Amino acid sequence: MSAKQYARLVPKAHRAQRTPVIDRPMRPRMIAWAGPAAFYPNRFYEIDKWYKGRIDKPEQLPKLHIIDPTNHLHSLAEFLDKEKRKCTPCNIGFAPRQKQPAVPKTDAQREEMERKSRKMELLVDPDSTNFATLAVLNHYKVFEHLFGAGVYFDNVQDLDISFGEHGVYYGNTLSADVASSRPQVQIESIKTGAYNTLFMINLDGNPFEKEGSVAHWVVANIPDGKGVEEGNEVVKYVQPLPFYGSGFHRIAFILFRHDKPVKSLPQFNSDSLDARVFSMSHFYKQNEDVITPSSILFFQTTYDDSVRKQLHKMGLKSPIYEYKYNEPLKPAQREFPKKPQPFDLYLDMYRDPKEVEQELLEERLKRAQLDDYQAPKWLDPNYNENKKNLPPWQHRRILAREGRYRALYNNVVKS
């Protein structure tokens, strides 16, 4: 209603002394300046461009948990020091061999080695280098998972194991296909008339509820100075079986020395993977008066196609392990959420992720061509028509090339 219309309708005697301006409602007192966000449309407020004092509702954040830094902020050295204090080291093997004293190098030799090292010309002879160190074995927790915490022994007997050209040392990586056949083993002869027993164990390959490790190869009572062919093959050789998705597996070779043949061996069945599981610590406790560990080597391996073929030969299926992620934290679904956001993205947040991925995959298959799908030169050739006719969220998906819908344009699916 304009001022003229108000004057015609209201008699002069009843008019106000000052004609009110009634073309717009009363402006409230401005309490704060919200910046340009005051003009952004959302679901909570009407679009009133004249009202510059509007402020959006503040987002409510969850309460934070207070962490005491004295109990949580520790260095790695402090954590390792605590682990060392828990158990007392116990050597269950032979006394270590006396090492030859190293010949000190002169200053001229050190300068020459430093010069070659800078120019990448310094060569290391692997035959004359001693790789036997307890630090690597303790780092991978080989002793702890075999015999228990704090237990260790030194390598006092030379053990040479190789799969063709690929040798086994201290944690080197070999493929499962390389280890598909029996390795070549050479054992140092120390005492005539004694015996050796060799175990090949997978420390991470037990998929059953029974505790223990999987024995892939066991040769007992090998006469000293002779090959493994002269021993008693208790468990036939089978290649390492790291399952798909289970990561790297530690395959250890443990050599025991004993003066008399060992008779109390675990009951194995080479035809069944379940019957190969046994406890190394339990076996050693039963025979600790007879056998003594003298050498250990191990390598790491992961899944390849030879594992699936070997499992099928044994009449087993090849399992697949997947990491189960925790569901993302999200607020309870409401009709009017506190934080304004596009409603299609808000609803997708509560949908099944597999359903969303299936929807995208179906769209990608529709666009699949003989060659890789290339994004068009223009995002939306019919921009004006789609802007008028389509809802904003549908039109936004046409223009989207980032995030979830990026796969539609980087399409690797071929017909």
mmCIF file of C-alpha atoms in Angstrom:
data_model
loop_
_atom_site.group_PDB
_atom_site.id
_atom_site.type_symbol
_atom_site.label_atom_id
_atom_site.label_comp_id
_atom_site.label_asym_id
_atom_site.label_seq_id
_atom_site.Cartn_x
_atom_site.Cartn_y
_atom_site.Cartn_z
ATOM 1 C CA MET A 1 0.000 0.000 0.000
ATOM 2 C CA SER A 2 1.388 3.338 -1.012
ATOM 3 C CA ALA A 3 1.034 6.640 0.855
ATOM 4 C CA LYS A 4 -1.593 7.907 -1.610
ATOM 5 C CA GLN A 5 -3.741 4.818 -1.149
ATOM 6 C CA TYR A 6 -3.440 5.202 2.617
ATOM 7 C CA ALA A 7 -4.553 8.857 2.375
ATOM 8 C CA ARG A 8 -7.633 7.962 0.343
ATOM 9 C CA LEU A 9 -8.733 5.163 2.655
ATOM 10 C CA VAL A 10 -8.129 6.861 6.026
ATOM 11 C CA PRO A 11 -9.947 10.113 6.828
ATOM 12 C CA LYS A 12 -7.817 13.121 7.604
ATOM 13 C CA ALA A 13 -9.001 13.313 11.203
ATOM 14 C CA HIS A 14 -7.820 9.803 11.882
ATOM 15 C CA ARG A 15 -4.530 10.045 10.082
ATOM 16 C CA ALA A 16 -1.260 9.866 11.910
ATOM 17 C CA GLN A 17 0.728 13.047 12.264
ATOM 18 C CA ARG A 18 3.560 11.419 10.342
ATOM 19 C CA THR A 19 2.451 9.222 7.499
ATOM 20 C CA PRO A 20 4.084 5.826 8.107
ATOM 21 C CA VAL A 21 6.029 4.146 5.337
ATOM 22 C CA ILE A 22 4.302 0.812 4.982
ATOM 23 C CA ASP A 23 5.826 -0.407 1.706
ATOM 24 C CA ARG A 24 8.184 -2.614 3.718
ATOM 25 C CA PRO A 25 8.129 -4.137 7.191
ATOM 26 C CA MET A 26 9.827 -2.581 10.175
ATOM 27 C CA ARG A 27 13.605 -3.021 10.132
ATOM 28 C CA PRO A 28 14.955 -4.627 13.279
ATOM 29 C CA ARG A 29 17.893 -3.065 15.030
ATOM 30 C CA MET A 30 21.191 -4.199 13.490
ATOM 31 C CA ILE A 31 23.124 -6.136 16.109
ATOM 32 C CA ALA A 32 26.067 -7.396 14.046
ATOM 33 C CA TRP A 33 27.467 -7.483 10.555
ATOM 34 C CA ALA A 34 27.506 -10.974 9.091
ATOM 35 C CA GLY A 35 29.539 -10.114 6.009
ATOM 36 C CA PRO A 36 28.642 -11.402 2.543
ATOM 37 C CA ALA A 37 27.307 -14.620 4.104
ATOM 38 C CA ALA A 38 24.192 -12.648 5.036
ATOM 39 C CA PHE A 39 23.102 -12.724 1.395
ATOM 40 C CA TYR A 40 23.661 -16.453 0.792
ATOM 41 C CA PRO A 41 20.361 -18.354 0.473
ATOM 42 C CA ASN A 42 19.800 -21.360 2.681
ATOM 43 C CA ARG A 43 16.940 -23.401 4.020
ATOM 44 C CA PHE A 44 16.504 -21.510 7.297
ATOM 45 C CA TYR A 45 16.046 -17.887 6.252
ATOM 46 C CA GLU A 46 14.155 -16.118 3.516
ATOM 47 C CA ILE A 47 16.150 -14.103 1.046
ATOM 48 C CA ASP A 48 15.963 -10.557 2.463
ATOM 49 C CA LYS A 49 18.725 -8.532 0.898
ATOM 50 C CA TRP A 50 17.854 -5.450 2.901
ATOM 51 C CA TYR A 51 18.552 -7.251 6.185
ATOM 52 C CA LYS A 52 22.326 -7.068 6.457
ATOM 53 C CA GLY A 53 22.382 -7.954 10.134
ATOM 54 C CA ARG A 54 21.339 -11.589 9.682
ATOM 55 C CA ILE A 55 23.712 -14.157 11.192
ATOM 56 C CA ASP A 56 23.538 -17.905 10.481
ATOM 57 C CA LYS A 57 22.969 -20.263 13.353
ATOM 58 C CA PRO A 58 26.286 -21.413 14.827
ATOM 59 C CA GLU A 59 27.301 -25.020 14.219
ATOM 60 C CA GLN A 60 27.340 -27.117 17.375
ATOM 61 C CA LEU A 61 30.568 -29.093 17.726
ATOM 62 C CA PRO A 62 30.914 -32.214 19.893
ATOM 63 C CA LYS A 63 32.731 -31.969 23.194
ATOM 64 C CA LEU A 64 36.432 -32.705 22.959
ATOM 65 C CA HIS A 65 38.118 -35.259 25.197
ATOM 66 C CA ILE A 66 41.003 -33.926 27.241
ATOM 67 C CA ILE A 67 44.136 -36.110 27.062
ATOM 68 C CA ASP A 68 46.700 -35.964 29.812
ATOM 69 C CA PRO A 69 50.051 -35.372 28.049
ATOM 70 C CA THR A 70 52.005 -36.934 30.910
ATOM 71 C CA ASN A 71 50.504 -40.345 30.116
ATOM 72 C CA HIS A 72 50.356 -40.190 26.323
ATOM 73 C CA LEU A 73 53.136 -38.014 24.953
ATOM 74 C CA HIS A 74 56.132 -40.327 25.158
ATOM 75 C CA SER A 75 59.014 -40.673 22.763
ATOM 76 C CA LEU A 76 59.762 -43.889 20.884
ATOM 77 C CA ALA A 77 62.845 -44.480 23.029
ATOM 78 C CA GLU A 78 60.715 -44.351 26.188
ATOM 79 C CA PHE A 79 58.224 -46.871 24.794
ATOM 80 C CA LEU A 80 61.025 -49.245 23.765
ATOM 81 C CA ASP A 81 62.608 -48.881 27.184
ATOM 82 C CA LYS A 82 59.330 -49.940 28.814
ATOM 83 C CA GLU A 83 59.120 -52.999 26.578
ATOM 84 C CA LYS A 84 62.646 -54.064 27.535
ATOM 85 C CA ARG A 85 61.868 -53.876 31.239
ATOM 86 C CA LYS A 86 58.926 -56.284 30.975
ATOM 87 C CA CYS A 87 61.020 -59.414 30.413
ATOM 88 C CA THR A 88 64.527 -60.628 31.166
ATOM 89 C CA PRO A 89 66.538 -61.865 28.135
ATOM 90 C CA CYS A 90 67.124 -65.624 28.081
ATOM 91 C CA ASN A 91 69.648 -67.271 25.745
ATOM 92 C CA ILE A 92 68.523 -70.822 24.880
ATOM 93 C CA GLY A 93 71.287 -71.494 22.350
ATOM 94 C CA PHE A 94 75.009 -72.128 22.357
ATOM 95 C CA ALA A 95 77.631 -69.660 23.436
ATOM 96 C CA PRO A 96 78.456 -67.260 20.597
ATOM 97 C CA ARG A 97 81.573 -67.826 18.576
ATOM 98 C CA GLN A 98 84.575 -65.690 19.245
ATOM 99 C CA LYS A 99 84.808 -63.022 16.600
ATOM 100 C CA GLN A 100 88.092 -62.195 15.000
ATOM 101 C CA PRO A 101 89.303 -58.796 16.157
ATOM 102 C CA ALA A 102 88.861 -56.171 13.490
ATOM 103 C CA VAL A 103 92.050 -54.702 12.095
ATOM 104 C CA PRO A 104 91.995 -50.940 12.684
ATOM 105 C CA LYS A 105 92.236 -48.863 9.522
ATOM 106 C CA THR A 106 94.690 -46.067 9.066
ATOM 107 C CA ASP A 107 93.671 -42.490 8.374
ATOM 108 C CA ALA A 108 94.702 -42.837 4.744
ATOM 109 C CA GLN A 109 92.484 -45.915 4.312
ATOM 110 C CA ARG A 110 89.525 -44.139 5.895
ATOM 111 C CA GLU A 111 89.969 -41.151 3.600
ATOM 112 C CA GLU A 112 90.105 -43.459 0.592
ATOM 113 C CA MET A 113 86.922 -45.272 1.697
ATOM 114 C CA GLU A 114 85.165 -41.955 2.244
ATOM 115 C CA ARG A 115 86.157 -40.762 -1.230
ATOM 116 C CA LYS A 116 84.864 -43.977 -2.860
ATOM 117 C CA SER A 117 81.661 -43.817 -0.836
ATOM 118 C CA ARG A 118 80.964 -40.290 -2.060
ATOM 119 C CA LYS A 119 81.447 -41.347 -5.672
ATOM 120 C CA MET A 120 79.373 -44.544 -5.216
ATOM 121 C CA GLU A 121 82.442 -46.675 -5.955
ATOM 122 C CA LEU A 122 82.744 -48.457 -2.589
ATOM 123 C CA LEU A 123 82.038 -52.185 -2.981
ATOM 124 C CA VAL A 124 81.019 -54.510 -0.144
ATOM 125 C CA ASP A 125 81.989 -58.168 -0.291
ATOM 126 C CA PRO A 126 78.936 -60.170 0.893
ATOM 127 C CA ASP A 127 81.024 -63.300 1.528
ATOM 128 C CA SER A 128 83.289 -61.561 4.020
ATOM 129 C CA THR A 129 80.482 -59.557 5.667
ATOM 130 C CA ASN A 130 78.693 -60.954 8.696
ATOM 131 C CA PHE A 131 74.967 -60.299 8.338
ATOM 132 C CA ALA A 132 74.041 -62.305 11.438
ATOM 133 C CA THR A 133 72.620 -59.806 13.880
ATOM 134 C CA LEU A 134 69.992 -60.077 16.575
ATOM 135 C CA ALA A 135 68.739 -56.545 15.922
ATOM 136 C CA VAL A 136 66.920 -57.566 12.720
ATOM 137 C CA LEU A 137 65.398 -60.661 14.317
ATOM 138 C CA ASN A 138 64.225 -58.680 17.335
ATOM 139 C CA HIS A 139 62.849 -55.935 15.120
ATOM 140 C CA TYR A 140 60.629 -58.410 13.245
ATOM 141 C CA LYS A 141 59.840 -60.218 16.544
ATOM 142 C CA VAL A 142 60.830 -63.586 15.125
ATOM 143 C CA PHE A 143 62.102 -64.957 18.449
ATOM 144 C CA GLU A 144 59.117 -63.598 20.373
ATOM 145 C CA HIS A 145 56.540 -65.242 18.096
ATOM 146 C CA LEU A 146 58.457 -68.531 18.007
ATOM 147 C CA PHE A 147 59.564 -69.085 21.608
ATOM 148 C CA GLY A 148 58.101 -66.251 23.666
ATOM 149 C CA ALA A 149 59.103 -62.830 24.936
ATOM 150 C CA GLY A 150 62.749 -62.359 25.909
ATOM 151 C CA VAL A 151 63.983 -65.626 24.346
ATOM 152 C CA TYR A 152 66.811 -65.547 21.807
ATOM 153 C CA PHE A 153 69.866 -67.465 20.590
ATOM 154 C CA ASP A 154 72.960 -66.730 18.510
ATOM 155 C CA ASN A 155 73.785 -68.211 15.125
ATOM 156 C CA VAL A 156 76.736 -70.512 15.756
ATOM 157 C CA GLN A 157 76.335 -72.842 12.768
ATOM 158 C CA ASP A 158 76.510 -71.755 9.139
ATOM 159 C CA LEU A 159 73.262 -72.407 7.274
ATOM 160 C CA ASP A 160 73.060 -71.670 3.548
ATOM 161 C CA ILE A 161 69.572 -71.798 1.985
ATOM 162 C CA SER A 162 68.702 -70.665 -1.532
ATOM 163 C CA PHE A 163 65.881 -71.034 -4.048
ATOM 164 C CA GLY A 164 67.929 -71.236 -7.207
ATOM 165 C CA GLU A 165 69.672 -67.877 -7.557
ATOM 166 C CA HIS A 166 67.681 -66.310 -4.711
ATOM 167 C CA GLY A 167 69.187 -66.734 -1.264
ATOM 168 C CA VAL A 168 67.559 -66.516 2.158
ATOM 169 C CA TYR A 169 69.157 -64.089 4.603
ATOM 170 C CA TYR A 170 67.572 -61.911 7.289
ATOM 171 C CA GLY A 171 64.235 -60.535 6.141
ATOM 172 C CA ASN A 172 64.834 -60.219 2.401
ATOM 173 C CA THR A 173 61.762 -60.366 0.158
ATOM 174 C CA LEU A 174 61.096 -63.308 -2.163
ATOM 175 C CA SER A 175 58.007 -64.022 -4.229
ATOM 176 C CA ALA A 176 55.908 -67.088 -3.462
ATOM 177 C CA ASP A 177 56.446 -68.325 -7.024
ATOM 178 C CA VAL A 178 60.229 -68.418 -6.463
ATOM 179 C CA ALA A 179 59.714 -70.620 -3.381
ATOM 180 C CA SER A 180 57.383 -73.037 -5.185
ATOM 181 C CA SER A 181 60.017 -75.821 -5.153
ATOM 182 C CA ARG A 182 62.277 -77.176 -2.421
ATOM 183 C CA PRO A 183 65.310 -75.026 -1.589
ATOM 184 C CA GLN A 184 68.955 -76.048 -1.716
ATOM 185 C CA VAL A 185 70.290 -76.438 1.832
ATOM 186 C CA GLN A 186 73.896 -76.617 3.019
ATOM 187 C CA ILE A 187 74.585 -77.192 6.724
ATOM 188 C CA GLU A 188 77.985 -76.705 8.302
ATOM 189 C CA SER A 189 79.517 -79.829 9.815
ATOM 190 C CA ILE A 190 80.633 -79.266 13.406
ATOM 191 C CA LYS A 191 80.626 -82.568 15.295
ATOM 192 C CA THR A 192 80.772 -86.035 13.789
ATOM 193 C CA GLY A 193 78.016 -88.337 15.004
ATOM 194 C CA ALA A 194 75.590 -85.531 15.837
ATOM 195 C CA TYR A 195 72.309 -84.743 14.103
ATOM 196 C CA ASN A 196 70.467 -81.692 12.793
ATOM 197 C CA THR A 197 66.744 -80.993 12.437
ATOM 198 C CA LEU A 198 65.453 -78.302 10.079
ATOM 199 C CA PHE A 199 62.079 -76.550 10.350
ATOM 200 C CA MET A 200 60.531 -74.256 7.737
ATOM 201 C CA ILE A 201 57.729 -72.315 9.434
ATOM 202 C CA ASN A 202 55.286 -69.611 8.395
ATOM 203 C CA LEU A 203 54.815 -67.340 11.400
ATOM 204 C CA ASP A 204 51.848 -65.443 9.896
ATOM 205 C CA GLY A 205 49.997 -68.067 7.855
ATOM 206 C CA ASN A 206 47.728 -69.753 10.417
ATOM 207 C CA PRO A 207 44.075 -69.071 9.433
ATOM 208 C CA PHE A 208 42.620 -71.520 11.961
ATOM 209 C CA GLU A 209 41.503 -71.012 15.545
ATOM 210 C CA LYS A 210 44.219 -73.376 16.746
ATOM 211 C CA GLU A 211 47.205 -71.416 18.045
ATOM 212 C CA GLY A 212 50.603 -71.968 16.490
ATOM 213 C CA SER A 213 52.529 -71.655 13.238
ATOM 214 C CA VAL A 214 52.263 -73.545 9.956
ATOM 215 C CA ALA A 215 55.051 -76.050 9.211
ATOM 216 C CA HIS A 216 55.833 -76.020 5.481
ATOM 217 C CA TRP A 217 58.783 -78.389 5.646
ATOM 218 C CA VAL A 218 60.327 -80.478 8.434
ATOM 219 C CA VAL A 219 63.397 -82.690 7.997
ATOM 220 C CA ALA A 220 64.514 -84.434 11.195
ATOM 221 C CA ASN A 221 67.629 -86.334 12.239
ATOM 222 C CA ILE A 222 69.960 -85.180 9.456
ATOM 223 C CA PRO A 223 73.391 -86.762 10.049
ATOM 224 C CA ASP A 224 76.128 -84.216 10.598
ATOM 225 C CA GLY A 225 78.072 -83.455 7.430
ATOM 226 C CA LYS A 226 75.380 -84.806 5.079
ATOM 227 C CA GLY A 227 72.553 -83.246 3.103
ATOM 228 C CA VAL A 228 68.874 -83.039 3.894
ATOM 229 C CA GLU A 229 68.256 -86.021 1.603
ATOM 230 C CA GLU A 230 69.766 -88.272 4.289
ATOM 231 C CA GLY A 231 67.317 -87.053 6.930
ATOM 232 C CA ASN A 232 63.788 -88.116 7.764
ATOM 233 C CA GLU A 233 61.272 -85.901 5.932
ATOM 234 C CA VAL A 234 58.512 -85.633 8.522
ATOM 235 C CA VAL A 235 56.513 -82.997 6.614
ATOM 236 C CA LYS A 236 56.616 -82.809 2.836
ATOM 237 C CA TYR A 237 57.555 -79.493 1.317
ATOM 238 C CA VAL A 238 54.802 -77.084 0.329
ATOM 239 C CA GLN A 239 55.412 -73.554 -0.853
ATOM 240 C CA PRO A 240 54.544 -70.545 1.363
ATOM 241 C CA LEU A 241 50.837 -69.687 1.270
ATOM 242 C CA PRO A 242 50.354 -65.997 2.062
ATOM 243 C CA PHE A 243 46.653 -65.375 1.477
ATOM 244 C CA TYR A 244 45.355 -62.517 -0.629
ATOM 245 C CA GLY A 245 45.183 -59.318 1.393
ATOM 246 C CA SER A 246 47.102 -60.689 4.399
ATOM 247 C CA GLY A 247 50.287 -58.716 3.659
ATOM 248 C CA PHE A 248 53.838 -60.009 4.032
ATOM 249 C CA HIS A 249 54.454 -63.325 5.798
ATOM 250 C CA ARG A 250 57.646 -64.234 7.656
ATOM 251 C CA ILE A 251 59.034 -67.622 6.599
ATOM 252 C CA ALA A 252 61.688 -68.815 9.061
ATOM 253 C CA PHE A 253 64.216 -71.665 8.821
ATOM 254 C CA ILE A 254 65.246 -72.918 12.284
ATOM 255 C CA LEU A 255 68.075 -75.418 12.701
ATOM 256 C CA PHE A 256 68.414 -77.562 15.855
ATOM 257 C CA ARG A 257 71.454 -79.605 16.888
ATOM 258 C CA HIS A 258 71.262 -82.755 19.005
ATOM 259 C CA ASP A 259 73.510 -85.705 19.825
ATOM 260 C CA LYS A 260 70.804 -88.379 19.572
ATOM 261 C CA PRO A 261 67.929 -88.792 17.113
ATOM 262 C CA VAL A 262 64.752 -86.988 18.122
ATOM 263 C CA LYS A 263 61.709 -89.234 18.422
ATOM 264 C CA SER A 264 59.079 -87.037 20.081
ATOM 265 C CA LEU A 265 58.113 -84.958 17.052
ATOM 266 C CA PRO A 266 54.670 -83.368 16.605
ATOM 267 C CA GLN A 267 52.042 -85.377 14.754
ATOM 268 C CA PHE A 268 51.842 -83.839 11.287
ATOM 269 C CA ASN A 269 49.751 -84.635 8.225
ATOM 270 C CA SER A 270 51.223 -83.282 5.009
ATOM 271 C CA ASP A 271 47.943 -83.568 3.080
ATOM 272 C CA SER A 272 46.047 -81.130 5.313
ATOM 273 C CA LEU A 273 46.939 -77.519 6.045
ATOM 274 C CA ASP A 274 45.160 -77.696 9.393
ATOM 275 C CA ALA A 275 47.296 -80.667 10.478
ATOM 276 C CA ARG A 276 50.500 -78.686 9.806
ATOM 277 C CA VAL A 277 49.791 -76.183 12.596
ATOM 278 C CA PHE A 278 51.891 -76.677 15.728
ATOM 279 C CA SER A 279 53.458 -74.668 18.550
ATOM 280 C CA MET A 280 57.224 -74.252 18.311
ATOM 281 C CA SER A 281 57.535 -73.128 21.937
ATOM 282 C CA HIS A 282 55.624 -76.200 23.142
ATOM 283 C CA PHE A 283 57.801 -78.491 21.011
ATOM 284 C CA TYR A 284 60.991 -76.937 22.369
ATOM 285 C CA LYS A 285 59.854 -77.219 25.995
ATOM 286 C CA GLN A 286 59.236 -80.936 25.525
ATOM 287 C CA ASN A 287 62.702 -81.516 24.029
ATOM 288 C CA GLU A 288 64.839 -78.756 25.552
ATOM 289 C CA ASP A 289 67.080 -81.340 27.242
ATOM 290 C CA VAL A 290 67.843 -82.965 23.883
ATOM 291 C CA ILE A 291 67.843 -80.257 21.188
ATOM 292 C CA THR A 292 69.486 -76.833 21.027
ATOM 293 C CA PRO A 293 68.823 -74.167 18.367
ATOM 294 C CA SER A 294 71.964 -73.258 16.457
ATOM 295 C CA SER A 295 70.928 -71.167 13.452
ATOM 296 C CA ILE A 296 67.999 -69.218 12.026
ATOM 297 C CA LEU A 297 67.236 -67.473 8.728
ATOM 298 C CA PHE A 298 64.024 -65.937 7.439
ATOM 299 C CA PHE A 299 62.571 -64.172 4.429
ATOM 300 C CA GLN A 300 59.328 -62.372 3.636
ATOM 301 C CA THR A 301 56.830 -63.182 0.922
ATOM 302 C CA THR A 302 53.415 -62.033 -0.248
ATOM 303 C CA TYR A 303 50.541 -63.286 -2.392
ATOM 304 C CA ASP A 304 50.814 -64.112 -6.075
ATOM 305 C CA ASP A 305 48.945 -66.397 -8.468
ATOM 306 C CA SER A 306 50.994 -69.471 -7.506
ATOM 307 C CA VAL A 307 49.390 -69.406 -4.037
ATOM 308 C CA ARG A 308 45.901 -69.774 -5.506
ATOM 309 C CA LYS A 309 47.001 -72.683 -7.712
ATOM 310 C CA GLN A 310 48.662 -74.494 -4.802
ATOM 311 C CA LEU A 311 45.583 -74.111 -2.593
ATOM 312 C CA HIS A 312 43.385 -75.527 -5.353
ATOM 313 C CA LYS A 313 45.730 -78.508 -5.675
ATOM 314 C CA MET A 314 45.281 -79.152 -1.961
ATOM 315 C CA GLY A 315 41.495 -79.004 -2.365
ATOM 316 C CA LEU A 316 41.158 -75.655 -0.586
ATOM 317 C CA LYS A 317 39.666 -72.356 -1.624
ATOM 318 C CA SER A 318 41.800 -69.236 -1.820
ATOM 319 C CA PRO A 319 40.527 -66.859 0.889
ATOM 320 C CA ILE A 320 40.504 -63.096 0.438
ATOM 321 C CA TYR A 321 41.169 -60.811 3.385
ATOM 322 C CA GLU A 322 39.907 -57.247 3.276
ATOM 323 C CA TYR A 323 40.351 -54.463 5.781
ATOM 324 C CA LYS A 324 37.076 -53.533 7.423
ATOM 325 C CA TYR A 325 37.017 -49.784 7.905
ATOM 326 C CA ASN A 326 35.045 -48.201 10.699
ATOM 327 C CA GLU A 327 31.918 -46.383 9.642
ATOM 328 C CA PRO A 328 32.475 -42.625 9.356
ATOM 329 C CA LEU A 329 31.140 -40.523 12.188
ATOM 330 C CA LYS A 330 28.029 -38.650 11.111
ATOM 331 C CA PRO A 331 25.204 -36.951 13.002
ATOM 332 C CA ALA A 332 21.732 -38.406 13.236
ATOM 333 C CA GLN A 333 19.670 -37.822 10.114
ATOM 334 C CA ARG A 334 17.114 -35.040 10.526
ATOM 335 C CA GLU A 335 14.600 -33.295 8.356
ATOM 336 C CA PHE A 336 16.227 -29.914 8.987
ATOM 337 C CA PRO A 337 19.936 -30.386 9.791
ATOM 338 C CA LYS A 338 21.751 -27.692 11.703
ATOM 339 C CA LYS A 339 24.434 -27.228 9.058
ATOM 340 C CA PRO A 340 23.013 -26.062 5.699
ATOM 341 C CA GLN A 341 24.166 -28.205 2.782
ATOM 342 C CA PRO A 342 22.824 -29.528 -0.537
ATOM 343 C CA PHE A 343 20.133 -32.059 0.170
ATOM 344 C CA ASP A 344 21.343 -34.640 -2.406
ATOM 345 C CA LEU A 345 24.796 -34.825 -0.809
ATOM 346 C CA TYR A 346 23.171 -34.930 2.614
ATOM 347 C CA LEU A 347 21.027 -37.926 1.602
ATOM 348 C CA ASP A 348 23.973 -39.686 -0.082
ATOM 349 C CA MET A 349 25.809 -39.544 3.228
ATOM 350 C CA TYR A 350 23.209 -41.906 4.742
ATOM 351 C CA ARG A 351 22.924 -44.243 1.767
ATOM 352 C CA ASP A 352 24.738 -47.542 1.462
ATOM 353 C CA PRO A 353 28.167 -46.822 -0.118
ATOM 354 C CA LYS A 354 27.836 -49.928 -2.298
ATOM 355 C CA GLU A 355 24.564 -48.600 -3.683
ATOM 356 C CA VAL A 356 26.200 -45.278 -4.591
ATOM 357 C CA GLU A 357 29.166 -47.031 -6.216
ATOM 358 C CA GLN A 358 26.798 -49.282 -8.156
ATOM 359 C CA GLU A 359 24.937 -46.254 -9.461
ATOM 360 C CA LEU A 360 28.185 -44.683 -10.652
ATOM 361 C CA LEU A 361 29.368 -47.948 -12.211
ATOM 362 C CA GLU A 362 26.134 -48.325 -14.180
ATOM 363 C CA GLU A 363 26.541 -44.794 -15.484
ATOM 364 C CA ARG A 364 30.149 -45.494 -16.440
ATOM 365 C CA LEU A 365 29.134 -48.657 -18.296
ATOM 366 C CA LYS A 366 26.550 -46.680 -20.250
ATOM 367 C CA ARG A 367 29.262 -44.269 -21.355
ATOM 368 C CA ALA A 368 31.818 -46.991 -22.138
ATOM 369 C CA GLN A 369 33.018 -46.955 -25.748
ATOM 370 C CA LEU A 370 35.602 -48.766 -27.818
ATOM 371 C CA ASP A 371 38.218 -46.291 -26.618
ATOM 372 C CA ASP A 372 38.594 -44.614 -23.260
ATOM 373 C CA TYR A 373 35.837 -42.137 -22.598
ATOM 374 C CA GLN A 374 37.053 -38.572 -22.939
ATOM 375 C CA ALA A 375 35.426 -35.656 -21.205
ATOM 376 C CA PRO A 376 33.583 -33.336 -23.628
ATOM 377 C CA LYS A 377 35.089 -29.990 -24.484
ATOM 378 C CA TRP A 378 32.182 -28.113 -22.900
ATOM 379 C CA LEU A 379 30.856 -29.091 -19.504
ATOM 380 C CA ASP A 380 27.225 -28.588 -20.504
ATOM 381 C CA PRO A 381 26.424 -27.605 -24.104
ATOM 382 C CA ASN A 382 22.745 -27.104 -23.137
ATOM 383 C CA TYR A 383 23.591 -24.970 -20.142
ATOM 384 C CA ASN A 384 20.788 -22.406 -20.506
ATOM 385 C CA GLU A 385 18.022 -24.979 -20.978
ATOM 386 C CA ASN A 386 19.249 -27.211 -18.166
ATOM 387 C CA LYS A 387 19.653 -24.230 -15.864
ATOM 388 C CA LYS A 388 15.959 -23.384 -16.325
ATOM 389 C CA ASN A 389 14.417 -26.859 -16.421
ATOM 390 C CA LEU A 390 16.556 -29.064 -14.156
ATOM 391 C CA PRO A 391 16.722 -28.859 -10.366
ATOM 392 C CA PRO A 392 19.939 -27.258 -9.137
ATOM 393 C CA TRP A 393 21.341 -30.478 -7.683
ATOM 394 C CA GLN A 394 20.870 -32.383 -10.962
ATOM 395 C CA HIS A 395 22.474 -29.610 -12.938
ATOM 396 C CA ARG A 396 25.360 -29.511 -10.473
ATOM 397 C CA ARG A 397 26.043 -33.211 -11.092
ATOM 398 C CA ILE A 398 26.323 -32.542 -14.815
ATOM 399 C CA LEU A 399 28.950 -29.889 -14.167
ATOM 400 C CA ALA A 400 30.813 -31.874 -11.492
ATOM 401 C CA ARG A 401 34.186 -33.302 -12.481
ATOM 402 C CA GLU A 402 35.695 -33.657 -9.036
ATOM 403 C CA GLY A 403 35.024 -35.900 -6.074
ATOM 404 C CA ARG A 404 32.811 -38.921 -6.504
ATOM 405 C CA TYR A 405 31.738 -38.075 -10.066
ATOM 406 C CA ARG A 406 35.266 -37.693 -11.373
ATOM 407 C CA ALA A 407 35.215 -41.381 -12.378
ATOM 408 C CA LEU A 408 32.572 -40.636 -14.999
ATOM 409 C CA TYR A 409 35.086 -38.627 -17.009
ATOM 410 C CA ASN A 410 38.232 -40.569 -16.099
ATOM 411 C CA ASN A 411 36.521 -43.712 -17.320
ATOM 412 C CA VAL A 412 38.785 -46.770 -17.629
ATOM 413 C CA VAL A 413 35.910 -49.187 -18.293
ATOM 414 C CA LYS A 414 35.917 -50.442 -21.875
ATOM 415 C CA SER A 415 33.138 -52.152 -23.715
#
